[in-house]
Amino acid sequence: HQAKRRDDGTRWQCWDRSLTDEAELSLEHELRGAIAGGQLRLLYQPIVALPHREIAGVEALVRWEHPRHGLLVPERFVPLAERAGVIEDLGRWVLEQACAQAKAWQRRVPSLQLNVNISPRQLDNQGFTGEVLEILDRAGFFPGHLVLEVPESAVVGGAADGAGHTAEADPIAQLEALTTAGIRVALDDFGTGYSSLRYLTRLPVDALKLDSCFVAELDGTSKGSAVAQAVLRLGQMLHLDTVAEGVEGEAQARELTLLGCEKAQGIYFSGPVPAAELERQLPAAASPR
Ligand code: C2E
Ligand code: MG
Ligand code: MG
Ligand code: MG
């Protein structure tokens, strides 16, 4: 039994806790058709630069508009896509769609960055960097404006010491290829994975995304801000871009600014919204800077 709601007017969520394995299987089957059949949608969430809070970029977040279950969030179908072996098709669709969209927006904000989430599984594909470059080339999108967000757990843990990965599918080698090609890489949900600080200095990454759980703890006390502060300091010392996610209030935005965080995103600024709505948040024309 499903229910669909729109909480706080910004974020669609779906529940159906009683999905049986059989239903999961049929969903998996339907997903293949959904990608080709035009049922995927992209929402965009602005990423603002601190302290002035102007839009510096957007993160593309995928949704599946299921004919019967309504709008599904990625937690419901990205794992299915990985299991069913269609994550590469999904990833290609997302990247093509998002690049075309962001390219159009760059007429208004020339330096606009596009953040796209990728699944760890996509890094296992030897040809991944080549495919990304091809898509960028077709879209006329500058590689330096693309940020691929990789969950921290995809690259630290097994990968850094080679365990669990063959030489052909070394995620770190793939990240190296991406960054060499000028594409930017961000470690997503930083601090929640296996957080191997030991490898951080050796990873070819450009940015850290401070997970929303640490932002939620910010309360003006030194204890509440301890982890956020430590992660931001670490990012600064390694000359990485620092982005806080899940900013829900002014106090958090202010505290992050004081801690030297460079960018932020969250419902306080804007939740993920359809393209037309994001467009209304962009400045009217390219600012002469
Ligand atoms: P993520 O990359 O960490 O994305 C941030 C999540 O936080 C998004 O959830 C976003 O809607 C949510 N969010 C936005 N503002 C706030 C806020 O103020 N507070 C809190 N607590 N959360 C906020 P969403 O859209 O459900 O996406 C969940 C995850 O699914 C993403 O986490 C990302 O890992 C994955 N994902 C999304 N799109 C794609 C995609 O195209 N491909 C792949 N492989 N994964 C994707
Ligand atoms: Mg992300
Ligand atoms: Mg994240
Ligand atoms: Mg997150």
mmCIF file with all atom_site columns, C-alpha atoms and ligand atoms in Angstrom, residues 59 117 149 188-190 209-211 245, ligand 3:
data_model
loop_
_atom_site.group_PDB
_atom_site.id
_atom_site.type_symbol
_atom_site.label_atom_id
_atom_site.label_alt_id
_atom_site.label_comp_id
_atom_site.label_asym_id
_atom_site.label_entity_id
_atom_site.label_seq_id
_atom_site.pdbx_PDB_ins_code
_atom_site.Cartn_x
_atom_site.Cartn_y
_atom_site.Cartn_z
_atom_site.occupancy
_atom_site.B_iso_or_equiv
_atom_site.pdbx_formal_charge
_atom_site.auth_seq_id
_atom_site.auth_comp_id
_atom_site.auth_asym_id
_atom_site.auth_atom_id
_atom_site.pdbx_PDB_model_num
ATOM   1  C  CA . GLU A 1 59  ? 23.013 19.106 -8.111 1.00 0.00 ? 59  GLU A CA 1
ATOM   2  C  CA . ASN A 1 117 ? 25.814 11.636 -8.542 1.00 0.00 ? 117 ASN A CA 1
ATOM   3  C  CA . GLU A 1 149 ? 29.802 13.031 -6.745 1.00 0.00 ? 149 GLU A CA 1
ATOM   4  C  CA . ASP A 1 188 ? 29.760 12.634 -1.213 1.00 0.00 ? 188 ASP A CA 1
ATOM   5  C  CA . ASP A 1 189 ? 28.327 12.104 2.280  1.00 0.00 ? 189 ASP A CA 1
ATOM   6  C  CA . PHE A 1 190 ? 31.782 12.625 3.673  1.00 0.00 ? 190 PHE A CA 1
ATOM   7  C  CA . LYS A 1 209 ? 30.655 17.167 0.763  1.00 0.00 ? 209 LYS A CA 1
ATOM   8  C  CA . LEU A 1 210 ? 30.006 17.349 4.468  1.00 0.00 ? 210 LEU A CA 1
ATOM   9  C  CA . ASP A 1 211 ? 27.110 15.013 5.181  1.00 0.00 ? 211 ASP A CA 1
ATOM   10 C  CA . GLU A 1 245 ? 24.611 19.490 2.535  1.00 0.00 ? 245 GLU A CA 1
HETATM 11 MG MG . MG  B 2 .   ? 25.455 13.897 -0.370 1.00 0.00 ? 3   MG  B MG 1
#
